[in-house]
mmCIF file of C-alpha atoms in Angstrom:
data_model
loop_
_atom_site.group_PDB
_atom_site.id
_atom_site.type_symbol
_atom_site.label_atom_id
_atom_site.label_comp_id
_atom_site.label_asym_id
_atom_site.label_seq_id
_atom_site.Cartn_x
_atom_site.Cartn_y
_atom_site.Cartn_z
ATOM 1 C CA ALA A 1 42.964 -80.484 -27.029
ATOM 2 C CA ASP A 2 40.332 -81.980 -29.597
ATOM 3 C CA ILE A 3 38.437 -85.246 -29.035
ATOM 4 C CA PHE A 4 38.063 -87.766 -31.586
ATOM 5 C CA VAL A 5 36.057 -91.252 -31.812
ATOM 6 C CA LEU A 6 38.475 -93.821 -32.897
ATOM 7 C CA LEU A 7 36.142 -97.054 -32.861
ATOM 8 C CA GLY A 8 32.330 -97.775 -32.472
ATOM 9 C CA VAL A 9 31.167 -101.295 -31.845
ATOM 10 C CA ASP A 10 27.695 -102.906 -32.029
ATOM 11 C CA GLY A 11 26.421 -106.408 -32.248
ATOM 12 C CA CYS A 12 23.741 -105.129 -34.645
ATOM 13 C CA LYS A 13 24.483 -104.737 -38.049
ATOM 14 C CA ALA A 14 21.558 -102.109 -38.777
ATOM 15 C CA ALA A 15 22.880 -99.804 -35.974
ATOM 16 C CA ILE A 16 26.284 -99.828 -37.297
ATOM 17 C CA ASP A 17 25.093 -99.154 -40.825
ATOM 18 C CA THR A 18 23.287 -95.863 -39.315
ATOM 19 C CA TYR A 19 26.440 -95.017 -37.258
ATOM 20 C CA ARG A 20 28.723 -95.215 -39.949
ATOM 21 C CA ALA A 21 26.532 -93.312 -42.481
ATOM 22 C CA GLY A 22 26.041 -90.533 -39.599
ATOM 23 C CA MET A 23 29.579 -90.453 -39.036
ATOM 24 C CA ALA A 24 30.571 -90.193 -42.649
ATOM 25 C CA ALA A 25 28.117 -87.242 -43.070
ATOM 26 C CA ALA A 26 29.543 -85.248 -39.897
ATOM 27 C CA GLU A 27 33.347 -85.889 -40.916
ATOM 28 C CA ALA A 28 32.483 -84.344 -44.571
ATOM 29 C CA GLU A 29 31.028 -81.252 -43.012
ATOM 30 C CA ASP A 30 34.025 -80.896 -40.725
ATOM 31 C CA ALA A 31 36.336 -81.319 -43.686
ATOM 32 C CA LEU A 32 34.502 -78.107 -45.253
ATOM 33 C CA LEU A 33 35.525 -75.966 -42.116
ATOM 34 C CA PRO A 34 38.206 -73.481 -42.547
ATOM 35 C CA GLY A 35 41.772 -74.849 -41.520
ATOM 36 C CA ALA A 36 40.430 -78.491 -41.652
ATOM 37 C CA GLU A 37 43.313 -79.471 -43.931
ATOM 38 C CA ASN A 38 45.788 -78.306 -41.265
ATOM 39 C CA ASN A 39 43.830 -80.478 -38.553
ATOM 40 C CA PRO A 40 43.715 -84.187 -39.801
ATOM 41 C CA ARG A 41 41.678 -86.489 -37.720
ATOM 42 C CA PRO A 42 42.615 -89.902 -36.832
ATOM 43 C CA ARG A 43 41.081 -92.909 -38.824
ATOM 44 C CA HIS A 44 37.833 -93.678 -37.566
ATOM 45 C CA ALA A 45 36.604 -97.417 -37.739
ATOM 46 C CA SER A 46 33.698 -99.257 -36.701
ATOM 47 C CA ILE A 47 32.918 -102.995 -36.570
ATOM 48 C CA VAL A 48 29.743 -105.416 -36.007
ATOM 49 C CA HIS A 49 30.460 -107.618 -33.191
ATOM 50 C CA ASP A 50 29.042 -108.866 -30.155
ATOM 51 C CA VAL A 51 30.443 -106.672 -27.345
ATOM 52 C CA THR A 52 30.294 -109.390 -24.738
ATOM 53 C CA ASP A 53 33.320 -111.055 -26.455
ATOM 54 C CA TRP A 54 35.377 -108.201 -25.087
ATOM 55 C CA ARG A 55 38.743 -110.151 -25.607
ATOM 56 C CA ARG A 56 38.389 -109.836 -29.414
ATOM 57 C CA ILE A 57 37.476 -105.936 -28.665
ATOM 58 C CA LEU A 58 40.647 -105.503 -26.789
ATOM 59 C CA GLU A 59 42.560 -107.130 -29.739
ATOM 60 C CA ILE A 60 41.106 -104.731 -32.257
ATOM 61 C CA ILE A 61 41.696 -101.694 -29.927
ATOM 62 C CA GLU A 62 45.463 -102.697 -29.617
ATOM 63 C CA LYS A 63 46.047 -102.128 -33.077
ATOM 64 C CA LEU A 64 44.476 -98.588 -33.195
ATOM 65 C CA PRO A 65 47.020 -95.917 -34.214
ATOM 66 C CA HIS A 66 46.499 -94.042 -30.932
ATOM 67 C CA LYS A 67 45.801 -95.201 -27.484
ATOM 68 C CA PRO A 68 42.387 -94.387 -26.455
ATOM 69 C CA ARG A 69 41.807 -92.359 -23.127
ATOM 70 C CA LEU A 70 38.273 -92.668 -22.640
ATOM 71 C CA LEU A 71 35.653 -95.856 -23.327
ATOM 72 C CA LEU A 72 31.912 -94.937 -23.561
ATOM 73 C CA ALA A 73 29.507 -97.694 -22.957
ATOM 74 C CA SER A 74 25.664 -97.849 -23.262
ATOM 75 C CA PRO A 75 24.759 -101.332 -22.220
ATOM 76 C CA PRO A 76 21.167 -101.925 -22.937
ATOM 77 C CA CYS A 77 18.637 -100.524 -20.455
ATOM 78 C CA GLN A 78 15.961 -102.972 -20.640
ATOM 79 C CA PRO A 79 17.086 -104.908 -17.785
ATOM 80 C CA PHE A 80 17.364 -101.789 -15.638
ATOM 81 C CA SER A 81 14.293 -99.906 -16.833
ATOM 82 C CA THR A 82 10.995 -99.863 -15.011
ATOM 83 C CA SER A 83 9.384 -100.301 -18.497
ATOM 84 C CA GLY A 84 11.509 -103.587 -19.224
ATOM 85 C CA LYS A 85 11.215 -106.821 -18.114
ATOM 86 C CA GLY A 86 13.801 -106.922 -15.125
ATOM 87 C CA LEU A 87 16.931 -108.680 -14.771
ATOM 88 C CA ALA A 88 15.893 -112.296 -14.257
ATOM 89 C CA GLY A 89 17.418 -114.322 -17.095
ATOM 90 C CA ASP A 90 18.108 -111.204 -19.473
ATOM 91 C CA PRO A 91 21.636 -111.937 -21.248
ATOM 92 C CA ARG A 92 21.659 -108.285 -21.964
ATOM 93 C CA ALA A 93 22.596 -107.428 -18.435
ATOM 94 C CA ASP A 94 25.945 -109.563 -18.963
ATOM 95 C CA VAL A 95 27.164 -106.338 -21.272
ATOM 96 C CA VAL A 96 27.869 -104.139 -18.086
ATOM 97 C CA ALA A 97 30.517 -107.214 -16.865
ATOM 98 C CA SER A 98 32.133 -106.924 -20.304
ATOM 99 C CA VAL A 99 32.388 -103.459 -20.432
ATOM 100 C CA VAL A 100 34.031 -103.487 -17.072
ATOM 101 C CA GLU A 101 36.584 -106.200 -18.109
ATOM 102 C CA LEU A 102 37.626 -104.186 -21.313
ATOM 103 C CA ALA A 103 38.123 -101.092 -19.170
ATOM 104 C CA MET A 104 40.242 -102.961 -16.810
ATOM 105 C CA ALA A 105 42.122 -104.780 -19.268
ATOM 106 C CA MET A 106 42.865 -101.649 -21.479
ATOM 107 C CA GLN A 107 43.655 -99.910 -18.429
ATOM 108 C CA VAL A 108 41.874 -96.819 -19.961
ATOM 109 C CA ASP A 109 42.139 -93.304 -17.850
ATOM 110 C CA THR A 110 38.370 -93.003 -17.841
ATOM 111 C CA LEU A 111 35.211 -95.201 -18.396
ATOM 112 C CA LEU A 112 31.930 -93.533 -19.030
ATOM 113 C CA ILE A 113 28.736 -95.747 -18.832
ATOM 114 C CA GLU A 114 25.362 -94.180 -19.711
ATOM 115 C CA ASN A 115 21.989 -96.131 -18.767
ATOM 116 C CA VAL A 116 18.689 -95.554 -16.799
ATOM 117 C CA PRO A 117 18.890 -94.144 -13.297
ATOM 118 C CA GLY A 118 17.630 -97.843 -12.469
ATOM 119 C CA PHE A 119 20.939 -99.175 -13.000
ATOM 120 C CA ILE A 120 22.595 -97.922 -10.079
ATOM 121 C CA ASN A 121 20.141 -100.176 -7.691
ATOM 122 C CA SER A 122 21.451 -103.240 -10.044
ATOM 123 C CA PRO A 123 23.456 -105.890 -8.791
ATOM 124 C CA GLN A 124 25.680 -105.188 -12.063
ATOM 125 C CA PHE A 125 26.397 -101.993 -10.789
ATOM 126 C CA ALA A 126 27.264 -103.154 -7.440
ATOM 127 C CA ALA A 127 29.575 -105.677 -9.045
ATOM 128 C CA MET A 128 31.448 -102.872 -11.091
ATOM 129 C CA CYS A 129 32.077 -100.890 -8.032
ATOM 130 C CA SER A 130 33.669 -104.113 -6.206
ATOM 131 C CA ARG A 131 35.560 -104.784 -9.306
ATOM 132 C CA MET A 132 37.028 -101.639 -10.017
ATOM 133 C CA GLU A 133 37.328 -99.663 -6.840
ATOM 134 C CA LYS A 134 40.988 -100.494 -5.998
ATOM 135 C CA GLU A 135 42.044 -99.033 -9.217
ATOM 136 C CA TYR A 136 39.422 -96.431 -9.964
ATOM 137 C CA THR A 137 37.786 -93.756 -8.488
ATOM 138 C CA ILE A 138 33.558 -93.944 -9.318
ATOM 139 C CA GLU A 139 31.194 -91.210 -9.536
ATOM 140 C CA TRP A 140 27.776 -90.972 -10.897
ATOM 141 C CA GLY A 141 24.815 -88.532 -11.642
ATOM 142 C CA VAL A 142 21.748 -88.159 -12.964
ATOM 143 C CA ALA A 143 21.263 -85.886 -15.762
ATOM 144 C CA ASP A 144 18.183 -84.898 -18.030
ATOM 145 C CA ALA A 145 18.753 -84.282 -21.462
ATOM 146 C CA LYS A 146 16.213 -81.135 -21.626
ATOM 147 C CA TYR A 147 18.818 -78.882 -19.877
ATOM 148 C CA THR A 148 21.325 -79.579 -22.481
ATOM 149 C CA ALA A 149 19.634 -78.119 -25.707
ATOM 150 C CA VAL A 150 17.724 -81.356 -26.474
ATOM 151 C CA PRO A 151 13.772 -80.751 -26.605
ATOM 152 C CA GLN A 152 13.147 -83.955 -24.521
ATOM 153 C CA ALA A 153 12.963 -85.115 -20.991
ATOM 154 C CA ARG A 154 15.020 -87.735 -20.804
ATOM 155 C CA ARG A 155 16.580 -88.542 -17.529
ATOM 156 C CA ARG A 156 19.935 -90.713 -17.690
ATOM 157 C CA VAL A 157 22.459 -91.946 -15.118
ATOM 158 C CA PHE A 158 26.061 -91.183 -16.276
ATOM 159 C CA VAL A 159 28.650 -93.330 -14.114
ATOM 160 C CA THR A 160 32.245 -92.222 -14.442
ATOM 161 C CA ALA A 161 35.337 -94.372 -13.409
ATOM 162 C CA ARG A 162 38.450 -92.905 -13.613
ATOM 163 C CA ARG A 163 42.332 -94.188 -13.150
ATOM 164 C CA SER A 164 42.687 -91.084 -10.742
ATOM 165 C CA LYS A 165 42.404 -89.827 -7.097
ATOM 166 C CA ALA A 166 40.876 -86.737 -8.737
ATOM 167 C CA ARG A 167 37.265 -86.739 -8.929
ATOM 168 C CA CYS A 168 35.365 -85.229 -11.883
ATOM 169 C CA GLY A 169 32.176 -84.182 -9.990
ATOM 170 C CA MET A 170 29.970 -85.639 -12.020
ATOM 171 C CA ARG A 171 26.944 -85.578 -9.554
ATOM 172 C CA ASP A 172 27.572 -81.802 -9.067
ATOM 173 C CA ALA A 173 27.768 -81.187 -12.771
ATOM 174 C CA ALA A 174 24.482 -82.815 -13.205
ATOM 175 C CA ALA A 175 22.928 -80.883 -10.332
ATOM 176 C CA ALA A 176 24.082 -77.701 -11.880
ATOM 177 C CA LEU A 177 22.287 -78.543 -15.346
ATOM 178 C CA PRO A 178 18.978 -76.893 -14.411
ATOM 179 C CA SER A 179 20.319 -73.309 -14.220
ATOM 180 C CA ARG A 180 21.102 -73.757 -18.034
ATOM 181 C CA GLY A 181 17.036 -73.658 -18.416
ATOM 182 C CA VAL A 182 14.926 -76.428 -20.333
ATOM 183 C CA CYS A 183 14.572 -76.817 -24.003
ATOM 184 C CA THR A 184 10.850 -76.992 -25.567
ATOM 185 C CA LEU A 185 9.732 -78.853 -28.553
ATOM 186 C CA ALA A 186 8.748 -75.144 -30.017
ATOM 187 C CA ASP A 187 12.336 -74.336 -29.526
ATOM 188 C CA ALA A 188 13.412 -77.477 -32.118
ATOM 189 C CA LEU A 189 10.359 -77.642 -34.158
ATOM 190 C CA PRO A 190 8.607 -74.188 -33.947
ATOM 191 C CA GLU A 191 6.064 -75.499 -36.845
ATOM 192 C CA VAL A 192 4.370 -77.923 -34.338
ATOM 193 C CA SER A 193 1.976 -76.816 -31.724
ATOM 194 C CA PHE A 194 0.920 -80.174 -30.346
ATOM 195 C CA ALA A 195 3.123 -83.600 -30.791
ATOM 196 C CA TYR A 196 1.579 -87.113 -30.425
ATOM 197 C CA HIS A 197 3.686 -90.133 -28.615
ATOM 198 C CA ILE A 198 2.102 -93.033 -27.544
ATOM 199 C CA ALA A 199 2.091 -93.282 -23.864
ATOM 200 C CA ARG A 200 3.668 -95.978 -21.916
ATOM 201 C CA THR A 201 0.344 -96.498 -19.749
ATOM 202 C CA SER A 202 -3.235 -96.652 -20.715
ATOM 203 C CA ARG A 203 -3.848 -93.400 -18.915
ATOM 204 C CA GLY A 204 -0.503 -91.572 -20.038
ATOM 205 C CA ARG A 205 -0.586 -88.451 -21.763
ATOM 206 C CA CYS A 206 -0.239 -88.812 -25.627
ATOM 207 C CA VAL A 207 -0.534 -85.275 -26.872
ATOM 208 C CA VAL A 208 2.202 -83.063 -25.844
ATOM 209 C CA PRO A 209 1.995 -79.366 -26.375
ATOM 210 C CA ALA A 210 5.158 -77.731 -27.860
ATOM 211 C CA THR A 211 5.718 -75.397 -25.022
ATOM 212 C CA GLU A 212 6.921 -78.217 -23.025
ATOM 213 C CA PRO A 213 9.755 -80.967 -23.916
ATOM 214 C CA MET A 214 8.849 -84.058 -25.493
ATOM 215 C CA GLN A 215 8.421 -86.879 -23.240
ATOM 216 C CA THR A 216 10.813 -89.736 -23.382
ATOM 217 C CA LEU A 217 11.203 -91.423 -26.616
ATOM 218 C CA ARG A 218 10.920 -95.011 -26.538
ATOM 219 C CA THR A 219 11.598 -97.820 -29.083
ATOM 220 C CA ASN A 220 7.834 -97.733 -30.556
ATOM 221 C CA CYS A 221 8.105 -94.011 -31.044
ATOM 222 C CA ILE A 222 7.419 -94.278 -34.658
ATOM 223 C CA ASN A 223 3.903 -95.219 -34.384
ATOM 224 C CA GLY A 224 0.909 -94.016 -36.373
ATOM 225 C CA VAL A 225 -2.430 -93.019 -34.838
ATOM 226 C CA ASN A 226 -6.022 -94.002 -36.013
ATOM 227 C CA ARG A 227 -7.281 -90.539 -35.298
ATOM 228 C CA ASP A 228 -10.999 -91.847 -35.742
ATOM 229 C CA LYS A 229 -10.528 -94.385 -33.097
ATOM 230 C CA PHE A 230 -7.986 -92.570 -30.451
ATOM 231 C CA ARG A 231 -9.358 -92.406 -27.186
ATOM 232 C CA PRO A 232 -8.493 -89.102 -25.443
ATOM 233 C CA ARG A 233 -6.734 -88.936 -22.370
ATOM 234 C CA SER A 234 -7.604 -86.903 -19.325
ATOM 235 C CA ALA A 235 -4.040 -85.479 -19.436
ATOM 236 C CA ASP A 236 -3.661 -84.778 -23.163
ATOM 237 C CA ALA A 237 -2.905 -81.041 -24.005
ATOM 238 C CA ALA A 238 -5.452 -80.686 -27.226
ATOM 239 C CA PRO A 239 -7.386 -82.919 -29.359
ATOM 240 C CA ILE A 240 -5.960 -85.525 -31.310
ATOM 241 C CA SER A 241 -7.305 -83.168 -34.328
ATOM 242 C CA GLU A 242 -4.826 -80.568 -33.423
ATOM 243 C CA CYS A 243 -1.918 -83.068 -33.049
ATOM 244 C CA THR A 244 1.119 -83.520 -35.181
ATOM 245 C CA VAL A 245 2.455 -87.244 -35.692
ATOM 246 C CA LEU A 246 6.117 -86.767 -36.067
ATOM 247 C CA GLY A 247 7.882 -88.832 -38.589
ATOM 248 C CA ALA A 248 11.437 -89.929 -38.338
ATOM 249 C CA ALA A 249 13.338 -86.754 -39.235
ATOM 250 C CA ARG A 250 11.592 -84.824 -36.736
ATOM 251 C CA LEU A 251 11.563 -87.517 -34.117
ATOM 252 C CA GLY A 252 15.681 -87.455 -34.717
ATOM 253 C CA VAL A 253 15.413 -83.815 -34.138
ATOM 254 C CA VAL A 254 13.645 -84.293 -30.651
ATOM 255 C CA GLN A 255 16.790 -86.694 -29.912
ATOM 256 C CA GLY A 256 18.902 -83.819 -30.856
ATOM 257 C CA PHE A 257 20.268 -85.411 -34.305
ATOM 258 C CA PRO A 258 20.367 -83.241 -37.499
ATOM 259 C CA ALA A 259 16.965 -83.380 -39.468
ATOM 260 C CA ASP A 260 18.813 -84.752 -42.424
ATOM 261 C CA TYR A 261 20.352 -87.196 -40.336
ATOM 262 C CA PRO A 262 20.288 -90.971 -42.301
ATOM 263 C CA TRP A 263 18.182 -92.899 -40.463
ATOM 264 C CA PRO A 264 17.041 -96.277 -42.292
ATOM 265 C CA GLU A 265 14.023 -96.380 -44.032
ATOM 266 C CA ARG A 266 10.625 -96.698 -42.101
ATOM 267 C CA ARG A 267 9.857 -100.308 -43.286
ATOM 268 C CA MET A 268 13.289 -101.647 -42.592
ATOM 269 C CA ARG A 269 13.506 -104.726 -40.116
ATOM 270 C CA CYS A 270 16.700 -105.467 -38.885
ATOM 271 C CA LYS A 271 17.616 -109.234 -39.374
ATOM 272 C CA CYS A 272 20.621 -109.467 -37.078
ATOM 273 C CA LYS A 273 20.370 -112.582 -34.547
ATOM 274 C CA TYR A 274 19.412 -110.052 -31.971
ATOM 275 C CA CYS A 275 16.613 -108.207 -33.770
ATOM 276 C CA VAL A 276 14.958 -110.597 -36.109
ATOM 277 C CA SER A 277 12.393 -111.537 -33.611
ATOM 278 C CA SER A 278 11.263 -107.923 -33.190
ATOM 279 C CA SER A 279 8.456 -106.530 -34.779
ATOM 280 C CA VAL A 280 9.693 -102.971 -34.090
ATOM 281 C CA SER A 281 11.378 -101.111 -37.322
ATOM 282 C CA ALA A 282 14.952 -100.530 -37.162
ATOM 283 C CA VAL A 283 14.591 -96.671 -37.419
ATOM 284 C CA SER A 284 11.908 -96.888 -34.405
ATOM 285 C CA LYS A 285 14.450 -98.840 -32.320
ATOM 286 C CA GLN A 286 17.362 -96.726 -33.116
ATOM 287 C CA ILE A 287 15.989 -93.468 -32.627
ATOM 288 C CA GLY A 288 14.215 -94.278 -29.612
ATOM 289 C CA ASN A 289 17.332 -96.131 -28.003
ATOM 290 C CA ALA A 290 19.663 -93.288 -29.137
ATOM 291 C CA VAL A 291 21.629 -91.315 -26.765
ATOM 292 C CA PRO A 292 21.134 -87.468 -27.616
ATOM 293 C CA PRO A 293 24.379 -86.381 -28.947
ATOM 294 C CA ARG A 294 24.287 -82.970 -26.985
ATOM 295 C CA LEU A 295 23.737 -85.000 -23.611
ATOM 296 C CA ALA A 296 26.509 -87.181 -24.743
ATOM 297 C CA GLU A 297 28.695 -84.153 -25.476
ATOM 298 C CA TRP A 298 27.915 -82.937 -21.854
ATOM 299 C CA ALA A 299 28.889 -86.368 -20.073
ATOM 300 C CA ILE A 300 32.242 -86.687 -22.005
ATOM 301 C CA ARG A 301 33.355 -83.059 -20.962
ATOM 302 C CA THR A 302 32.537 -83.607 -17.581
ATOM 303 C CA ALA A 303 34.119 -87.147 -17.199
ATOM 304 C CA LEU A 304 37.537 -85.696 -18.848
ATOM 305 C CA TRP A 305 37.393 -82.724 -16.202
ATOM 306 C CA ARG A 306 40.991 -82.835 -14.665
ATOM 307 C CA SER A 307 41.167 -81.017 -11.615
ATOM 308 C CA GLU A 308 42.919 -81.821 -8.094
ATOM 309 C CA ALA A 309 39.347 -81.331 -6.407
ATOM 310 C CA PRO A 310 35.907 -81.623 -7.772
ATOM 311 C CA PRO A 311 34.692 -78.593 -9.475
ATOM 312 C CA ALA A 312 32.184 -77.899 -6.502
ATOM 313 C CA GLN A 313 35.292 -77.249 -4.374
ATOM 314 C CA THR A 314 37.160 -75.153 -6.865
ATOM 315 C CA GLY A 315 34.665 -72.135 -6.663
ATOM 316 C CA GLN A 316 34.236 -72.601 -10.608
ATOM 317 C CA PRO A 317 30.559 -73.014 -11.658
ATOM 318 C CA VAL A 318 30.164 -76.490 -13.067
ATOM 319 C CA ALA A 319 27.894 -75.354 -15.825
ATOM 320 C CA GLU A 320 30.288 -72.801 -17.232
ATOM 321 C CA ARG A 321 33.464 -74.887 -17.691
ATOM 322 C CA PRO A 322 35.899 -73.650 -20.361
ATOM 323 C CA PRO A 323 35.927 -76.256 -23.234
ATOM 324 C CA LEU A 324 38.457 -78.868 -23.606
ATOM 325 C CA GLY A 325 40.375 -77.273 -26.723
ATOM 326 C CA ALA A 326 38.631 -76.821 -29.944
ATOM 327 C CA GLY A 327 35.517 -78.883 -28.675
ATOM 328 C CA LEU A 328 33.954 -81.934 -30.261
ATOM 329 C CA PRO A 329 33.402 -83.104 -33.668
ATOM 330 C CA HIS A 330 29.716 -84.073 -34.297
ATOM 331 C CA LEU A 331 28.898 -86.560 -31.688
ATOM 332 C CA ILE A 332 26.794 -89.090 -33.666
ATOM 333 C CA THR A 333 25.542 -92.000 -31.692
ATOM 334 C CA VAL A 334 22.892 -94.911 -32.135
ATOM 335 C CA LYS A 335 22.243 -97.895 -30.382
ATOM 336 C CA SER A 336 20.267 -100.875 -31.127
ATOM 337 C CA ASP A 337 17.928 -102.985 -28.841
ATOM 338 C CA ALA A 338 20.376 -106.140 -29.464
ATOM 339 C CA ALA A 339 21.576 -108.497 -26.622
ATOM 340 C CA GLY A 340 24.991 -107.432 -27.832
ATOM 341 C CA ASP A 341 24.769 -103.941 -27.925
ATOM 342 C CA GLY A 342 27.076 -101.468 -26.386
ATOM 343 C CA ARG A 343 27.782 -98.827 -28.710
ATOM 344 C CA TRP A 344 30.966 -98.105 -27.702
ATOM 345 C CA CYS A 345 33.115 -95.401 -28.741
ATOM 346 C CA TYR A 346 37.024 -94.796 -27.910
ATOM 347 C CA VAL A 347 38.195 -91.311 -27.384
ATOM 348 C CA TYR A 348 41.416 -89.967 -28.157
ATOM 349 C CA ASP A 349 42.441 -86.768 -26.304
ATOM 350 C CA ARG A 350 45.665 -85.401 -27.727
ATOM 351 C CA GLY A 351 47.101 -83.717 -24.502
ATOM 352 C CA ASP A 352 45.780 -81.721 -21.717
#
């Protein structure tokens, strides 16, 4: 069965504008494939709306021509990240409860949540389990994008809640990923020998060798460097003079997006109520917060795995599961840094 995105929702207009442009480009490419005229896709929609207003979103979902079977949510990670400001008073943490209430009201078959690993230790995750455990089977696993053909080390937790006693084996699937091998920067950008990305700490490495995956991109990923004033770090792989400073197109590739993906112009600042006070450009924020499409595809395929027992108990290698039908279309996803951010996608699966 093919898997289609039915609806995308975000509270940030700049994020939705990029999402729409990316989806339009992907759908135009798909229309050129042989046999596309015999395989029409359901109509895709996207709206700008505060995702904590889940009742309004539910009204929109109920008007869709198809019933969604999977809800994918990516709540803001800052409240749960070691580089964030913590949970105290951060309204972005409220998105999780809205996700849960929407999933319960929809009676969706599968809820899939992506976030930083620290989410598992949060009171929001505990509240989610308490709210859903009577009707849903909850699992989670931590996966690294570098094992999904993405040239970046990016560890994320994927939580599944399924209205079924059958487990999808998310943790086992994530544990099996390293057998696929690591994708390096050179695999995606062979013209680059060393790349620059500002380190999280004052002593962290800023110059990364192309023989390794890029370090985790953050919202300040588009950040130039004054080579004359740069202070070398002991962990740097090379002098700054030998380093390539990656622009938006290449950083998008590091996240697993096409080189010609329609990111916003570099100087553009989002003026929505969630981003207006931020000095970070829209493109830097969107690339740094994006979910790598290949990692998202792996997580969706795992979440939709249907068997009477976890894959680890069926004897079938988790990393070599058969595709669910013809496969996914281009999975183009962005997310903003907004309080109303959720980057929700509703997936329609036509049959098993």
